Coordinates of C-alpha atoms in Angstrom, one line a residue:
Chain B
M1 CA 6.6 -3.7 16.3
A2 CA 7.6 -1.9 13.1
V3 CA 8.5 1.3 11.5
Y4 CA 5.2 2.6 10.0
T5 CA 6.6 5.7 8.3
H6 CA 9.6 6.0 6.1
L7 CA 11.6 9.2 6.9
G8 CA 14.4 9.8 4.5
A9 CA 17.9 10.8 5.5
E10 CA 17.4 14.4 4.3
E11 CA 14.1 14.7 6.1
L12 CA 15.6 13.3 9.3
A13 CA 18.6 15.7 9.0
R14 CA 16.2 18.6 8.7
L15 CA 14.2 17.5 11.7
I16 CA 17.4 17.0 13.8
S17 CA 18.5 20.5 12.8
E18 CA 15.6 21.8 14.9
Y19 CA 17.4 20.5 18.0
D20 CA 20.6 21.7 19.5
V21 CA 22.3 18.3 19.1
G22 CA 24.7 18.7 16.2
E23 CA 24.6 16.9 12.9
L24 CA 22.9 13.6 12.0
I25 CA 25.4 10.7 12.0
S26 CA 23.2 7.7 11.9
A27 CA 19.5 6.7 12.1
K28 CA 18.2 3.1 12.3
G29 CA 14.6 2.3 12.4
I30 CA 14.0 0.1 15.5
A31 CA 11.5 -2.6 16.0
E32 CA 10.0 -1.3 19.2
G33 CA 6.7 0.3 20.2
V34 CA 3.3 -1.2 19.5
S35 CA 1.9 1.8 17.6
N36 CA 4.8 4.2 17.1
S37 CA 7.7 4.4 14.7
N38 CA 11.0 4.6 16.4
W39 CA 14.5 5.4 15.2
L40 CA 17.8 5.2 17.1
V41 CA 19.5 8.4 16.1
E42 CA 23.1 9.4 16.6
T43 CA 24.3 13.0 16.2
S44 CA 27.6 14.7 16.4
G45 CA 26.6 16.4 19.6
T46 CA 27.5 19.8 20.8
G47 CA 30.5 19.0 23.1
A48 CA 33.1 16.3 23.2
G49 CA 31.2 13.2 22.0
T50 CA 28.4 12.0 19.9
Q51 CA 24.9 11.9 21.3
R52 CA 22.1 9.3 20.9
F53 CA 18.4 9.6 21.0
I54 CA 15.2 7.7 20.4
L55 CA 13.1 9.5 17.8
T56 CA 9.5 8.6 18.2
M57 CA 6.7 9.3 15.7
Y58 CA 3.3 8.8 17.2
E59 CA 1.2 6.9 14.7
R60 CA -2.0 5.7 16.4
R61 CA -3.7 5.3 19.7
I62 CA -1.8 8.2 21.3
E63 CA -3.9 11.3 21.8
L64 CA -1.9 14.5 21.0
S65 CA -3.5 16.1 24.1
D66 CA -1.8 13.4 26.3
L67 CA 1.7 14.1 25.1
P68 CA 2.4 17.0 27.5
Y69 CA 1.5 14.6 30.3
F70 CA 3.7 11.7 29.0
L71 CA 6.7 13.8 28.0
G72 CA 6.5 16.2 31.0
L73 CA 6.4 13.3 33.4
L74 CA 9.6 11.9 31.9
D75 CA 11.3 15.3 32.3
H76 CA 10.0 15.6 35.9
L77 CA 11.2 12.1 36.9
S78 CA 14.5 12.4 35.1
E79 CA 15.2 15.7 36.9
R80 CA 14.7 13.9 40.2
S81 CA 17.3 11.3 39.1
C82 CA 14.8 8.5 38.4
P83 CA 16.1 6.2 35.7
V84 CA 13.8 7.4 33.0
P85 CA 14.8 9.1 29.7
R86 CA 14.4 12.8 29.5
T87 CA 12.7 14.5 26.5
I88 CA 15.0 16.6 24.3
H89 CA 13.3 19.9 23.6
D90 CA 13.7 21.7 20.3
R91 CA 15.4 25.0 19.9
G92 CA 12.0 26.7 20.6
G93 CA 11.6 24.7 23.8
A94 CA 8.9 22.4 22.5
A95 CA 8.8 18.8 23.8
Y96 CA 7.3 17.5 20.5
R97 CA 7.0 18.8 17.0
M98 CA 4.6 18.0 14.1
E99 CA 6.0 16.3 11.1
R100 CA 3.8 15.1 8.2
G101 CA 0.8 15.7 10.5
K102 CA 2.1 13.5 13.2
A103 CA 3.8 14.3 16.5
V104 CA 7.4 13.4 16.9
A105 CA 9.6 13.6 20.0
M106 CA 13.2 13.0 20.8
I107 CA 13.8 10.9 23.9
E108 CA 17.1 10.3 25.6
Y109 CA 18.8 7.0 24.7
L110 CA 19.6 4.9 27.8
P111 CA 21.8 1.8 27.9
G112 CA 20.5 -1.5 29.2
V113 CA 18.6 -4.6 27.9
S114 CA 15.2 -5.9 29.0
P115 CA 15.3 -9.2 30.9
T116 CA 13.2 -12.0 29.6
R117 CA 13.8 -14.2 32.6
P118 CA 14.1 -11.8 35.5
T119 CA 16.1 -12.9 38.6
P120 CA 14.9 -12.1 42.1
A121 CA 17.6 -9.4 42.3
Q122 CA 16.2 -7.8 39.1
A123 CA 12.7 -8.0 40.5
S124 CA 13.9 -6.3 43.6
A125 CA 15.6 -3.5 41.7
V126 CA 12.4 -2.9 39.7
G127 CA 10.3 -2.8 42.8
A128 CA 12.5 -0.1 44.4
A129 CA 12.6 1.9 41.1
L130 CA 8.8 1.8 40.9
A131 CA 8.4 3.1 44.4
R132 CA 10.8 5.9 43.6
I133 CA 8.8 7.1 40.6
H134 CA 5.6 6.9 42.7
I135 CA 7.2 9.2 45.3
E136 CA 8.9 11.6 42.9
G137 CA 6.0 11.7 40.6
R138 CA 3.5 12.9 43.3
D139 CA 4.2 16.6 42.8
F140 CA 4.1 16.5 39.0
P141 CA 1.4 19.0 38.3
L142 CA -0.5 17.4 35.4
R143 CA -3.1 14.7 35.7
R144 CA -4.3 12.0 33.3
A145 CA -7.2 9.6 33.9
N146 CA -6.5 5.9 33.6
T147 CA -8.2 4.7 30.4
M148 CA -7.4 1.0 31.3
G149 CA -9.0 0.9 34.7
F150 CA -11.2 -1.9 36.1
A151 CA -14.4 -0.5 34.7
D152 CA -12.7 -0.2 31.2
N153 CA -11.6 -3.8 31.4
L154 CA -15.1 -4.9 32.2
A155 CA -16.5 -2.9 29.3
I156 CA -14.0 -4.5 26.9
L157 CA -14.9 -8.0 28.0
E158 CA -18.6 -7.2 27.8
F159 CA -18.1 -5.7 24.4
C160 CA -16.3 -8.9 23.3
G161 CA -19.4 -10.9 24.5
Q162 CA -19.8 -14.3 26.1
E163 CA -19.9 -16.1 22.9
A164 CA -16.8 -14.7 21.3
L165 CA -14.9 -15.1 24.6
G166 CA -16.0 -18.7 24.7
G167 CA -14.7 -19.1 21.1
I168 CA -11.2 -18.1 22.3
H169 CA -11.3 -20.4 25.3
P170 CA -14.2 -22.1 27.1
E171 CA -13.0 -20.8 30.5
L172 CA -12.9 -17.1 29.4
P173 CA -16.6 -16.2 29.8
A174 CA -16.4 -17.2 33.5
L175 CA -14.0 -14.2 34.0
L176 CA -16.8 -11.7 33.4
A177 CA -18.0 -12.2 37.0
P178 CA -14.7 -11.3 38.6
A179 CA -14.2 -8.5 36.2
R180 CA -17.6 -7.1 37.5
E181 CA -16.3 -7.5 41.1
A182 CA -13.1 -5.6 40.2
A183 CA -15.0 -2.8 38.5
A184 CA -17.1 -2.5 41.7
L185 CA -14.1 -2.2 44.0
D186 CA -13.9 1.1 45.9
L187 CA -10.3 2.3 45.7
S188 CA -11.1 5.9 46.4
A189 CA -9.4 5.9 49.9
L190 CA -6.1 4.6 48.5
P191 CA -3.2 6.9 48.0
R192 CA -2.7 8.0 44.4
A193 CA 0.2 9.2 42.3
N194 CA 1.3 9.4 38.7
I195 CA 1.9 5.7 37.8
H196 CA 3.5 3.9 34.9
A197 CA 0.7 1.4 34.6
D198 CA 2.4 -0.9 32.2
L199 CA 5.8 -1.8 33.7
F200 CA 6.4 -5.1 32.0
P201 CA 10.0 -6.3 31.7
D202 CA 9.9 -5.1 28.0
N203 CA 9.6 -1.6 29.4
V204 CA 12.6 -1.8 31.7
L205 CA 16.2 -1.5 30.7
M206 CA 18.7 -3.1 33.0
L207 CA 22.5 -3.7 33.2
G208 CA 22.9 -6.7 35.4
K209 CA 20.9 -6.0 38.6
Q210 CA 20.6 -2.2 38.0
V211 CA 17.6 -0.5 36.4
T212 CA 19.0 1.9 33.8
G213 CA 15.7 2.9 32.3
M214 CA 12.0 2.7 32.7
I215 CA 10.5 3.5 29.3
D216 CA 7.3 3.5 27.3
F217 CA 5.2 5.7 29.6
Y218 CA 2.2 5.7 27.2
F219 CA -0.2 4.2 29.6
A220 CA 1.0 6.4 32.5
C221 CA -1.9 8.0 34.4
T222 CA -3.0 9.3 37.8
D223 CA -4.3 6.4 39.8
V224 CA -3.7 4.4 42.9
M225 CA -0.1 3.3 43.4
A226 CA -1.1 -0.2 44.6
L227 CA -2.5 -0.8 41.2
D228 CA 0.9 -0.1 39.6
L229 CA 2.6 -2.3 42.1
A230 CA 0.1 -5.1 41.4
T231 CA 0.5 -4.8 37.7
T232 CA 4.2 -4.9 37.9
H233 CA 4.0 -7.9 40.2
A234 CA 1.7 -9.7 37.7
A235 CA 4.1 -8.8 34.8
W236 CA 7.4 -9.8 36.5
C237 CA 6.9 -12.7 38.9
F238 CA 5.7 -15.6 36.8
H239 CA 8.0 -18.0 34.9
A240 CA 8.1 -17.2 31.2
D241 CA 7.8 -20.8 30.0
T242 CA 5.5 -22.4 32.6
N243 CA 3.5 -19.4 33.8
V244 CA 4.1 -20.6 37.4
Y245 CA 4.4 -18.0 40.1
D246 CA 8.0 -17.5 41.4
P247 CA 7.7 -16.6 45.1
E248 CA 11.3 -15.5 45.3
R249 CA 10.8 -12.8 42.6
G250 CA 7.4 -11.9 44.0
E251 CA 8.8 -11.4 47.6
A252 CA 11.8 -9.6 46.3
L253 CA 9.7 -7.1 44.3
L254 CA 7.2 -6.4 47.1
S255 CA 9.7 -6.0 49.9
A256 CA 12.0 -3.8 47.8
Y257 CA 9.1 -1.6 46.9
Q258 CA 8.0 -1.4 50.6
A259 CA 11.5 -0.6 51.7
V260 CA 11.1 2.7 49.7
R261 CA 7.4 3.2 50.2
P262 CA 5.7 1.0 52.8
L263 CA 2.1 0.2 51.9
E264 CA -0.6 1.6 54.0
E265 CA -3.0 -0.7 55.9
D266 CA -5.9 -0.3 53.4
E267 CA -3.6 -0.9 50.4
R268 CA -2.4 -4.1 52.0
A269 CA -6.0 -5.2 52.7
L270 CA -7.1 -4.7 49.1
F271 CA -3.9 -5.8 47.4
G272 CA -5.1 -9.3 46.5
R273 CA -8.3 -8.0 44.8
I274 CA -6.3 -5.2 43.0
A275 CA -3.9 -7.8 41.7
Q276 CA -6.9 -9.8 40.4
G277 CA -8.1 -6.8 38.6
A278 CA -4.6 -6.0 37.2
A279 CA -4.4 -9.5 35.8
L280 CA -7.9 -9.2 34.2
R281 CA -6.8 -6.1 32.4
F282 CA -4.5 -8.1 30.2
V283 CA -7.1 -10.8 29.8
A284 CA -9.4 -8.1 28.5
S285 CA -6.9 -6.4 26.2
R286 CA -5.6 -9.6 24.8
A287 CA -9.0 -11.0 24.2
E288 CA -9.9 -7.9 22.3
D289 CA -6.7 -8.0 20.2
W290 CA -7.3 -11.7 19.6
L291 CA -10.7 -11.1 18.2
D292 CA -9.4 -8.1 16.2
T293 CA -6.5 -10.0 14.6
P294 CA -7.1 -12.5 11.8
E295 CA -5.8 -16.0 12.5
D296 CA -3.4 -15.7 9.5
A297 CA -2.0 -12.3 10.3
L298 CA 1.7 -11.8 10.5
V299 CA 1.4 -10.4 14.0
T300 CA 1.6 -13.0 16.8
R301 CA -1.5 -12.9 19.0
K302 CA -0.8 -13.0 22.8
D303 CA -2.9 -15.6 24.6
P304 CA -5.4 -14.1 27.0
M305 CA -5.3 -17.4 29.0
E306 CA -1.8 -16.6 30.2
F307 CA -3.2 -13.8 32.4
A308 CA -6.4 -15.8 33.2
A309 CA -4.0 -18.2 35.0
R310 CA -2.4 -15.3 36.8
W311 CA -5.8 -14.0 37.8
R312 CA -6.5 -17.4 39.3
F313 CA -3.3 -17.3 41.2
Y314 CA -4.2 -14.0 42.7
A315 CA -7.8 -15.1 43.5
E316 CA -6.3 -18.1 45.4
N317 CA -3.2 -16.5 46.9
G318 CA -3.5 -12.7 46.6
D319 CA -4.4 -12.1 50.2
R320 CA -1.3 -14.0 51.5
L321 CA 1.3 -12.2 49.4
L322 CA 1.7 -9.4 51.9
A323 CA 1.3 -11.5 55.0
Chain U
M1 CA 12.0 -5.1 7.1
A2 CA 11.4 -6.7 10.4
V3 CA 12.8 -8.8 13.3
Y4 CA 11.7 -12.3 12.6
T5 CA 13.2 -14.0 15.6
H6 CA 12.9 -12.8 19.2
L7 CA 16.3 -13.2 21.0
G8 CA 16.0 -12.5 24.7
A9 CA 18.5 -10.4 26.6
E10 CA 20.0 -13.5 28.3
E11 CA 20.3 -15.3 25.0
L12 CA 22.0 -12.3 23.4
A13 CA 24.4 -11.9 26.4
R14 CA 25.4 -15.5 26.1
L15 CA 25.9 -15.2 22.3
I16 CA 28.0 -12.0 22.8
S17 CA 30.1 -13.8 25.3
E18 CA 31.4 -15.9 22.5
Y19 CA 33.1 -12.8 21.1
D20 CA 35.9 -10.8 22.6
V21 CA 33.9 -7.6 22.8
G22 CA 33.1 -7.1 26.5
E23 CA 29.7 -7.3 28.1
L24 CA 26.3 -6.6 26.5
I25 CA 25.1 -3.0 27.1
S26 CA 22.2 -2.6 24.7
A27 CA 20.5 -4.4 21.9
K28 CA 17.8 -2.9 19.6
G29 CA 16.1 -4.9 16.9
I30 CA 16.4 -2.8 13.8
A31 CA 14.0 -2.6 10.8
E32 CA 16.5 -3.5 8.1
G33 CA 17.2 -6.4 5.9
V34 CA 14.6 -8.0 3.7
S35 CA 15.0 -11.5 4.9
N36 CA 17.3 -11.3 8.0
S37 CA 16.8 -10.2 11.6
N38 CA 19.1 -7.5 12.7
W39 CA 20.0 -6.0 16.0
L40 CA 22.1 -2.9 16.8
V41 CA 24.2 -4.2 19.7
E42 CA 26.4 -2.2 22.0
T43 CA 29.0 -3.8 24.3
S44 CA 31.4 -2.6 26.9
G45 CA 34.3 -3.2 24.6
T46 CA 37.8 -4.4 25.6
G47 CA 39.6 -1.1 25.6
A48 CA 38.7 2.5 26.3
G49 CA 35.2 2.8 24.9
T50 CA 32.1 0.9 24.1
Q51 CA 31.8 -1.0 20.8
R52 CA 28.8 -1.3 18.4
F53 CA 27.9 -4.0 16.0
I54 CA 25.1 -5.2 13.7
L55 CA 24.1 -8.7 14.7
T56 CA 22.5 -10.5 11.8
M57 CA 20.5 -13.6 11.9
Y58 CA 20.0 -15.2 8.5
E59 CA 16.4 -16.2 8.2
R60 CA 15.7 -17.1 4.6
R61 CA 17.0 -16.9 1.1
I62 CA 20.6 -16.9 2.2
E63 CA 22.4 -20.2 1.5
L64 CA 24.7 -21.1 4.4
S65 CA 27.3 -22.2 1.9
D66 CA 27.4 -18.6 0.6
L67 CA 28.3 -17.0 3.9
P68 CA 32.0 -17.6 3.7
Y69 CA 32.0 -15.7 0.4
F70 CA 29.8 -12.8 1.7
L71 CA 31.5 -12.4 5.0
G72 CA 35.0 -13.1 3.7
L73 CA 34.6 -10.5 1.0
L74 CA 33.7 -7.9 3.7
D75 CA 36.9 -8.7 5.6
H76 CA 38.9 -8.7 2.4
L77 CA 37.7 -5.3 1.3
S78 CA 37.8 -3.8 4.8
E79 CA 41.4 -4.8 5.2
R80 CA 42.1 -2.9 2.0
S81 CA 40.5 0.2 3.5
C82 CA 37.3 0.1 1.4
P83 CA 34.4 1.5 3.3
V84 CA 32.7 -1.8 4.1
P85 CA 32.0 -3.3 7.6
R86 CA 34.4 -6.0 8.7
T87 CA 33.0 -9.2 10.2
I88 CA 33.7 -9.7 13.9
H89 CA 35.0 -13.3 14.4
D90 CA 34.2 -15.2 17.5
R91 CA 36.9 -16.4 20.0
G92 CA 37.3 -19.6 17.9
G93 CA 37.9 -17.5 14.8
A94 CA 34.6 -18.3 13.1
A95 CA 32.9 -15.6 11.0
Y96 CA 29.5 -16.9 11.8
R97 CA 27.9 -19.2 14.4
M98 CA 24.8 -21.3 14.5
E99 CA 22.0 -20.2 17.0
R100 CA 18.6 -22.0 17.1
G101 CA 19.6 -23.7 13.8
K102 CA 20.2 -20.4 12.1
A103 CA 23.5 -18.7 11.2
V104 CA 24.3 -15.4 13.0
A105 CA 27.2 -13.0 12.3
M106 CA 28.5 -9.9 14.0
I107 CA 29.2 -7.1 11.5
E108 CA 31.0 -3.8 12.3
Y109 CA 28.7 -0.9 12.9
L110 CA 29.5 2.1 10.6
P111 CA 28.2 5.6 10.9
G112 CA 26.2 7.3 8.1
V113 CA 22.7 7.5 6.6
S114 CA 21.4 6.4 3.3
P115 CA 20.5 9.3 1.0
T116 CA 17.0 9.1 -0.5
R117 CA 17.6 12.1 -2.9
P118 CA 21.3 11.7 -3.8
T119 CA 23.2 14.8 -5.0
P120 CA 25.6 14.6 -7.9
A121 CA 28.5 14.8 -5.4
Q122 CA 27.1 11.8 -3.6
A123 CA 26.7 9.9 -6.9
S124 CA 30.3 10.8 -7.7
A125 CA 31.5 9.4 -4.3
V126 CA 29.6 6.2 -4.8
G127 CA 31.0 5.7 -8.3
A128 CA 34.5 6.1 -7.0
A129 CA 33.8 3.7 -4.0
L130 CA 32.4 1.1 -6.4
A131 CA 35.5 1.2 -8.6
R132 CA 37.6 0.7 -5.6
I133 CA 35.8 -2.4 -4.4
H134 CA 36.1 -3.8 -8.0
I135 CA 39.8 -3.3 -8.0
E136 CA 40.5 -4.4 -4.4
G137 CA 38.1 -7.4 -4.7
R138 CA 39.8 -8.9 -7.7
D139 CA 42.3 -10.9 -5.7
F140 CA 39.7 -12.2 -3.2
P141 CA 40.1 -16.0 -3.6
L142 CA 36.5 -17.2 -3.4
R143 CA 34.0 -17.1 -6.3
R144 CA 30.2 -17.0 -6.4
A145 CA 28.0 -17.2 -9.4
N146 CA 25.5 -14.5 -10.1
T147 CA 22.0 -15.9 -9.3
M148 CA 20.3 -12.8 -10.7
G149 CA 22.0 -12.7 -14.1
F150 CA 20.2 -11.8 -17.4
A151 CA 19.3 -15.5 -18.0
D152 CA 17.7 -15.7 -14.6
N153 CA 15.7 -12.5 -15.2
L154 CA 14.4 -13.9 -18.4
A155 CA 13.5 -17.1 -16.6
I156 CA 11.6 -15.2 -13.9
L157 CA 9.6 -13.2 -16.5
E158 CA 8.8 -16.3 -18.5
F159 CA 7.7 -18.1 -15.3
C160 CA 5.4 -15.2 -14.5
G161 CA 3.9 -15.6 -17.9
Q162 CA 2.5 -13.2 -20.5
E163 CA -1.0 -13.2 -19.0
A164 CA 0.0 -12.5 -15.4
L165 CA 2.5 -9.8 -16.5
G166 CA -0.3 -8.1 -18.5
G167 CA -2.4 -8.2 -15.4
I168 CA 0.1 -6.1 -13.6
H169 CA 0.4 -3.6 -16.4
P170 CA -0.5 -3.9 -20.1
E171 CA 3.0 -2.8 -21.2
L172 CA 4.9 -5.5 -19.2
P173 CA 4.6 -8.5 -21.6
A174 CA 6.4 -6.4 -24.3
L175 CA 9.5 -6.6 -22.1
L176 CA 9.9 -10.3 -22.6
A177 CA 11.6 -9.6 -26.0
P178 CA 14.3 -7.3 -24.6
A179 CA 14.8 -9.7 -21.7
R180 CA 15.5 -12.4 -24.3
E181 CA 18.0 -10.1 -26.0
A182 CA 19.8 -9.4 -22.7
A183 CA 20.0 -13.1 -21.9
A184 CA 21.6 -13.6 -25.3
L185 CA 24.3 -11.0 -24.8
D186 CA 27.8 -12.4 -24.9
L187 CA 29.6 -10.7 -21.9
S188 CA 32.4 -13.4 -21.8
A189 CA 35.1 -11.0 -23.0
L190 CA 34.4 -8.3 -20.4
P191 CA 36.6 -8.0 -17.3
R192 CA 35.2 -9.6 -14.2
A193 CA 35.6 -9.2 -10.4
N194 CA 33.7 -9.7 -7.2
I195 CA 30.8 -7.2 -7.5
H196 CA 28.3 -5.9 -5.1
A197 CA 25.4 -6.3 -7.6
D198 CA 22.8 -4.4 -5.6
L199 CA 24.3 -1.1 -4.7
F200 CA 21.0 0.9 -4.2
P201 CA 21.2 4.1 -2.0
D202 CA 19.6 1.9 0.7
N203 CA 22.8 -0.1 0.8
V204 CA 25.2 2.9 1.1
L205 CA 25.8 4.9 4.3
M206 CA 27.1 8.4 3.8
L207 CA 28.1 11.4 5.9
G208 CA 27.6 14.4 3.6
K209 CA 29.5 13.6 0.4
Q210 CA 31.6 10.8 1.9
V211 CA 30.8 7.1 1.6
T212 CA 31.2 5.7 5.1
G213 CA 29.8 2.2 4.4
M214 CA 28.7 0.0 1.6
I215 CA 26.5 -2.7 3.2
D216 CA 24.2 -5.7 2.5
F217 CA 26.5 -7.7 0.2
Y218 CA 24.0 -10.6 0.0
F219 CA 23.8 -10.4 -3.8
A220 CA 27.5 -10.1 -4.2
C221 CA 29.0 -12.4 -6.8
T222 CA 31.7 -12.9 -9.4
D223 CA 30.6 -11.2 -12.6
V224 CA 31.4 -8.5 -15.1
M225 CA 32.2 -5.2 -13.5
A226 CA 30.3 -3.2 -16.0
L227 CA 27.1 -4.9 -14.8
D228 CA 27.7 -3.6 -11.3
L229 CA 28.3 -0.1 -12.7
A230 CA 25.2 -0.2 -14.8
T231 CA 23.1 -1.5 -11.9
T232 CA 24.4 1.3 -9.6
H233 CA 23.7 3.8 -12.3
A234 CA 20.1 2.6 -12.7
A235 CA 19.7 2.7 -8.9
W236 CA 21.1 6.2 -8.2
C237 CA 20.5 8.4 -11.2
F238 CA 16.8 8.9 -11.5
H239 CA 14.6 11.3 -9.5
A240 CA 12.8 9.6 -6.7
D241 CA 9.5 11.3 -7.3
T242 CA 9.3 11.7 -11.1
N243 CA 11.5 8.7 -12.2
V244 CA 13.2 11.1 -14.7
Y245 CA 16.9 10.6 -15.4
D246 CA 19.2 13.1 -13.7
P247 CA 22.1 13.6 -16.2
E248 CA 24.2 15.4 -13.6
R249 CA 24.1 12.5 -11.2
G250 CA 24.6 10.0 -14.0
E251 CA 27.7 11.8 -15.4
A252 CA 29.1 12.3 -12.0
L253 CA 28.8 8.6 -11.2
L254 CA 30.3 7.4 -14.4
S255 CA 33.2 9.8 -14.5
A256 CA 34.1 9.2 -10.9
Y257 CA 34.1 5.5 -11.5
Q258 CA 36.3 5.9 -14.6
A259 CA 38.7 8.1 -12.8
V260 CA 39.5 5.1 -10.6
R261 CA 39.0 2.4 -13.2
P262 CA 38.6 3.5 -16.8
L263 CA 36.3 1.3 -18.7
E264 CA 37.7 -0.8 -21.5
E265 CA 36.6 -0.4 -25.1
D266 CA 34.3 -3.4 -25.2
E267 CA 32.8 -2.4 -21.8
R268 CA 32.0 1.0 -23.3
A269 CA 30.5 -0.6 -26.4
L270 CA 28.2 -2.9 -24.5
F271 CA 27.3 -0.5 -21.6
G272 CA 23.9 0.6 -23.0
R273 CA 22.8 -3.0 -23.5
I274 CA 24.1 -4.0 -20.1
A275 CA 22.2 -1.1 -18.5
Q276 CA 19.0 -2.3 -20.2
G277 CA 19.5 -5.8 -18.8
A278 CA 20.3 -4.3 -15.3
A279 CA 17.0 -2.4 -15.4
L280 CA 15.1 -5.5 -16.5
R281 CA 16.4 -7.4 -13.5
F282 CA 14.3 -5.2 -11.2
V283 CA 11.3 -5.4 -13.5
A284 CA 11.6 -9.2 -13.2
S285 CA 12.1 -9.4 -9.4
R286 CA 9.4 -6.8 -8.7
A287 CA 6.9 -8.5 -11.1
E288 CA 7.6 -11.8 -9.3
D289 CA 7.1 -10.2 -5.8
W290 CA 4.0 -8.4 -7.1
L291 CA 2.4 -11.7 -8.1
D292 CA 3.6 -13.4 -4.9
T293 CA 2.2 -10.7 -2.6
P294 CA -1.5 -10.5 -1.9
E295 CA -3.0 -7.1 -2.6
D296 CA -4.0 -6.5 1.0
A297 CA -0.7 -7.6 2.5
L298 CA 1.0 -5.3 5.0
V299 CA 4.1 -5.2 2.8
T300 CA 4.3 -2.5 0.2
R301 CA 4.7 -3.9 -3.3
K302 CA 7.3 -2.1 -5.4
D303 CA 6.0 -1.2 -8.8
P304 CA 7.8 -3.1 -11.6
M305 CA 6.9 -0.3 -14.0
E306 CA 9.4 2.1 -12.3
F307 CA 12.2 0.0 -13.8
A308 CA 10.4 -0.6 -17.0
A309 CA 10.7 3.2 -17.5
R310 CA 14.3 3.1 -16.7
W311 CA 14.8 0.2 -19.2
R312 CA 13.2 2.4 -21.8
F313 CA 15.6 5.3 -20.9
Y314 CA 18.6 3.0 -21.5
A315 CA 17.1 1.5 -24.7
E316 CA 16.8 5.0 -26.1
N317 CA 19.9 6.7 -24.5
G318 CA 22.2 4.0 -23.2
D319 CA 24.7 4.2 -26.0
R320 CA 25.2 7.9 -25.5
L321 CA 25.9 7.8 -21.8
L322 CA 29.6 7.1 -22.2
A323 CA 30.1 9.2 -25.4

């Protein structure tokens, strides 16, 4: 949540001149992106009005070889009228450029704000939008493996170790067993697509009940669609303050998704177990971050127990959600 | 350089509804402001187009009792067509509101980018703009004492102490003597006004050679105008990489300022000594920050020696700058 690199006005202006977007008018470093630097850039445009973009510099974690997948998927979905930002290509046609040894890309700016307390109507809209990117993304020609699948989550928790997990919270080590079960799930028969894989409210822009942008596709990958639905369900359908499940939101999200793409029988049968695995992913990643972040760091550590509680909800109720 | 407080979309929308600016369309936390949280906010506006604002939440350092001065001065100068952002008042007419116990203000968004390598033409434009705010700000009815005057700088350096200063750099303790001389300067006969007092390139927005915005008036105060000119000179007229004085920029800035407001005889006579004091201010504040910031902190510490070198330049050449 920071701007890691300082790009001066002259440097930005020169970079912008590589794109057919007019002259630089304004650039504000924005506090978004976990491991990227981002600027909201305005240019004079090439037609009637000014244009706005998000300029992203990829600092860490992102593999350069993944960028054609991430940026190409945005273009693919955007061309099919899904609410995702398109990539602005430079005069040579490149989707990203190298600057100071780092990749930079210009992404379309979209209006909207991210809800922190989604309503059922908003959960419904995001369910429908998610189903649409699943359908429209099926014929995108590139593929990317999921690096945060159930086996990866188990490996992370095992790497943390029983003792360290118990130091975070005494109930955490008990989640190694369900993580092993999730890793052993056979999902090979379920329909796959290019999925977002991290569609938290933070990554959705909305105006009222309308989804105006799904952003931050940097976990996108080729995997089973039911996993994306379960992850989105786990991210959207619990009360922010109490962490209690909101059945209205949950039902709205699932039925709006299914109105666009009805789940197949084997997806329905496995949904509860997939949702457990989806919740455990954030237990694992947050536990790892917790152990990596000193207690007195400026960064706020997210509590892994929040998703431990969501895992328990799915363990107890997951099979009834699609009944 | 961060967003210290998380304001959710719903909270922002409610806050925006207190202003006559239409509905919230977008809000991005921006990485500006040393001790404030800032968002670039877009709303649907009340007329033909959308409107943009900077929403500032005052986190630290700023005294609530100073806000009427800072925000009122913006309105005063903006009404007189100086390139400064006006304050947007709420429906009740208030320039700021309280939110979660902190003051928030909505400031007009202005186009432009801050130069990092100013040209002589840009230095000239900023000199002229500075003279204009001095003239137009004279009849602003509020007053605010300078809390970063020469006596304050001396106090800061003395509080740091010889030993700690020497630990930063062996040449630093020798600057206590000139800081004492600056604190003893009698500036009481010089003409005063409401001055910006911190007009670094960071705090100026430009489109090409034109000043589109002077921002961040949170050091503004009522003090001698020659001090503001000297501070701006020290901030704009040295090469970013080498720290070497650029006479072209320096002359452009001084003559453009004087074309709008010619310096009086006693201002000219004292200018070199005032410029030394202005440079020592940043030696003092940076030395203090240096000692307050752990070596391994995420924040980059600014080197006090950069302005020690500029002090030396003024000690050797200050009296010739206006010759």
